[in-house]
Short mmCIF file of C-alpha atoms in Angstrom, two decimals:
data_model
loop_
_atom_site.label_atom_id
_atom_site.label_comp_id
_atom_site.label_asym_id
_atom_site.label_seq_id
_atom_site.Cartn_x
_atom_site.Cartn_y
_atom_site.Cartn_z
CA UNK U 1075 0.00 0.00 0.00
CA UNK U 1076 1.45 3.35 -1.05
CA UNK U 1077 -1.27 5.63 0.36
CA UNK U 1078 -4.67 5.33 2.03
CA UNK U 1079 -7.63 7.62 1.34
CA UNK U 1080 -7.41 10.63 3.61
CA UNK U 1081 -3.59 10.50 3.90
CA UNK U 1082 -2.19 13.72 2.53
CA UNK U 1083 -4.10 14.44 -0.66
CA UNK U 1084 -4.99 10.82 -1.47
CA UNK U 1085 -8.63 10.34 -2.48
CA UNK U 1086 -8.16 6.67 -3.46
CA UNK U 1087 -6.14 3.69 -2.33
CA UNK U 1088 -2.74 3.83 -4.01
CA UNK U 1089 -1.28 0.35 -4.36
CA UNK U 1090 1.82 -1.30 -5.79
CA UNK U 1091 2.59 -5.03 -6.08
CA UNK U 1092 4.93 -6.43 -3.39
CA UNK U 1093 8.53 -5.95 -4.49
CA UNK U 1094 7.69 -3.01 -6.75
CA UNK U 1095 6.00 -2.59 -10.09
CA UNK U 1096 3.37 -0.39 -11.61
CA UNK U 1097 1.29 1.56 -9.11
CA UNK U 1098 -2.51 1.39 -9.40
CA UNK U 1099 -5.44 2.81 -7.52
CA UNK U 1100 -8.83 1.68 -6.24
CA UNK U 1101 -11.93 3.64 -5.14
CA UNK U 1102 -11.84 5.09 -1.64
CA UNK U 1103 -15.21 3.57 -0.71
CA UNK U 1104 -13.52 0.16 -0.39
CA UNK U 1105 -16.06 -1.61 -2.63
CA UNK U 1106 -13.22 -3.09 -4.64
CA UNK U 1107 -9.49 -3.19 -4.46
CA UNK U 1108 -9.09 -4.48 -8.00
CA UNK U 1109 -6.96 -2.36 -10.34
CA UNK U 1110 -8.76 0.49 -12.04
CA UNK U 1111 -9.21 -0.57 -15.69
CA UNK U 1112 -6.92 1.05 -18.19
CA UNK U 1113 -8.79 3.03 -20.86
CA UNK U 1114 -8.62 1.94 -24.48
CA UNK U 1115 -7.47 4.79 -26.70
CA UNK U 1116 -7.98 3.24 -30.13
CA UNK U 1117 -7.91 0.04 -32.18
CA UNK U 1118 -5.91 -0.79 -35.30
CA UNK U 1119 -6.22 -3.56 -37.86
CA UNK U 1120 -4.01 -6.57 -37.15
CA UNK U 1121 -1.37 -6.98 -39.83
CA UNK U 1122 -1.42 -10.24 -41.72
CA UNK U 1123 -4.94 -11.18 -40.62
CA UNK U 1124 -8.04 -10.88 -42.79
CA UNK U 1125 -11.66 -10.21 -42.01
CA UNK U 1126 -14.02 -13.19 -42.04
CA UNK U 1127 -17.75 -13.34 -42.77
CA UNK U 1128 -19.90 -15.99 -41.07
CA UNK U 1129 -23.04 -16.50 -43.17
CA UNK U 1130 -24.76 -18.57 -40.47
CA UNK U 1131 -24.38 -15.80 -37.86
CA UNK U 1132 -24.71 -13.09 -40.52
CA UNK U 1133 -21.76 -11.32 -38.92
CA UNK U 1134 -18.31 -10.22 -39.96
CA UNK U 1135 -15.23 -10.39 -37.76
CA UNK U 1136 -12.35 -7.97 -38.25
CA UNK U 1137 -9.14 -8.77 -36.32
CA UNK U 1138 -7.97 -5.69 -34.40
CA UNK U 1139 -5.40 -4.69 -31.82
CA UNK U 1140 -6.71 -2.56 -28.96
CA UNK U 1141 -4.29 0.09 -27.64
CA UNK U 1142 -4.53 1.32 -24.04
CA UNK U 1143 -3.40 4.58 -22.47
CA UNK U 1144 -0.73 2.76 -20.45
CA UNK U 1145 0.95 1.62 -23.70
CA UNK U 1146 -0.28 -1.97 -23.53
CA UNK U 1147 -2.13 -3.72 -26.35
CA UNK U 1148 -4.54 -6.62 -26.66
CA UNK U 1149 -5.61 -8.57 -29.72
CA UNK U 1150 -9.34 -8.86 -30.28
CA UNK U 1151 -12.04 -8.77 -32.90
CA UNK U 1152 -14.55 -6.23 -34.09
CA UNK U 1153 -17.78 -8.17 -34.64
CA UNK U 1154 -20.23 -6.50 -37.01
CA UNK U 1155 -23.78 -7.36 -38.08
CA UNK U 1156 -24.70 -7.07 -41.75
CA UNK U 1157 -26.22 -3.62 -41.12
CA UNK U 1158 -23.06 -2.51 -39.29
CA UNK U 1159 -20.90 -3.84 -42.12
CA UNK U 1160 -22.91 -1.78 -44.62
CA UNK U 1161 -22.60 1.32 -42.41
CA UNK U 1162 -18.85 0.81 -42.03
CA UNK U 1163 -18.51 0.35 -45.79
CA UNK U 1164 -20.34 3.62 -46.42
CA UNK U 1165 -18.21 5.46 -43.86
CA UNK U 1166 -14.87 4.11 -45.11
CA UNK U 1167 -15.92 4.84 -48.71
CA UNK U 1168 -16.51 8.48 -47.73
CA UNK U 1169 -13.09 8.57 -46.03
CA UNK U 1170 -11.39 7.20 -49.15
CA UNK U 1171 -13.23 9.76 -51.31
CA UNK U 1172 -12.05 12.57 -48.99
CA UNK U 1173 -8.50 11.20 -49.21
CA UNK U 1174 -8.67 11.21 -53.02
CA UNK U 1175 -9.98 14.79 -53.04
CA UNK U 1176 -7.20 15.86 -50.67
CA UNK U 1177 -4.63 14.40 -53.06
CA UNK U 1178 -6.25 16.23 -55.97
CA UNK U 1179 -7.72 13.11 -57.54
CA UNK U 1180 -11.09 12.70 -59.16
CA UNK U 1181 -14.08 11.70 -57.09
#
């Protein structure tokens, strides 16, 4: 334990694994002393992996890598329904058109 709520300016428990390591905090109300989840900042497509469509589930799966604000990453999948796939297609098409216009190409 690095600091308890109420000590100095601490408003949460400040903890560090025995022997050192990355410090983390937990709510002062004591309802949990699990690490506070790290926020995801963005996701990128996984290199060398392709999207897959499952006709039985009528869903597509796009392999992605989630990036967190502590610098860590985690592989996962973006699962999309047919309607979501169509929406994503429309949005990425507009992005590609904007890219072409920015480069001075026809669109």
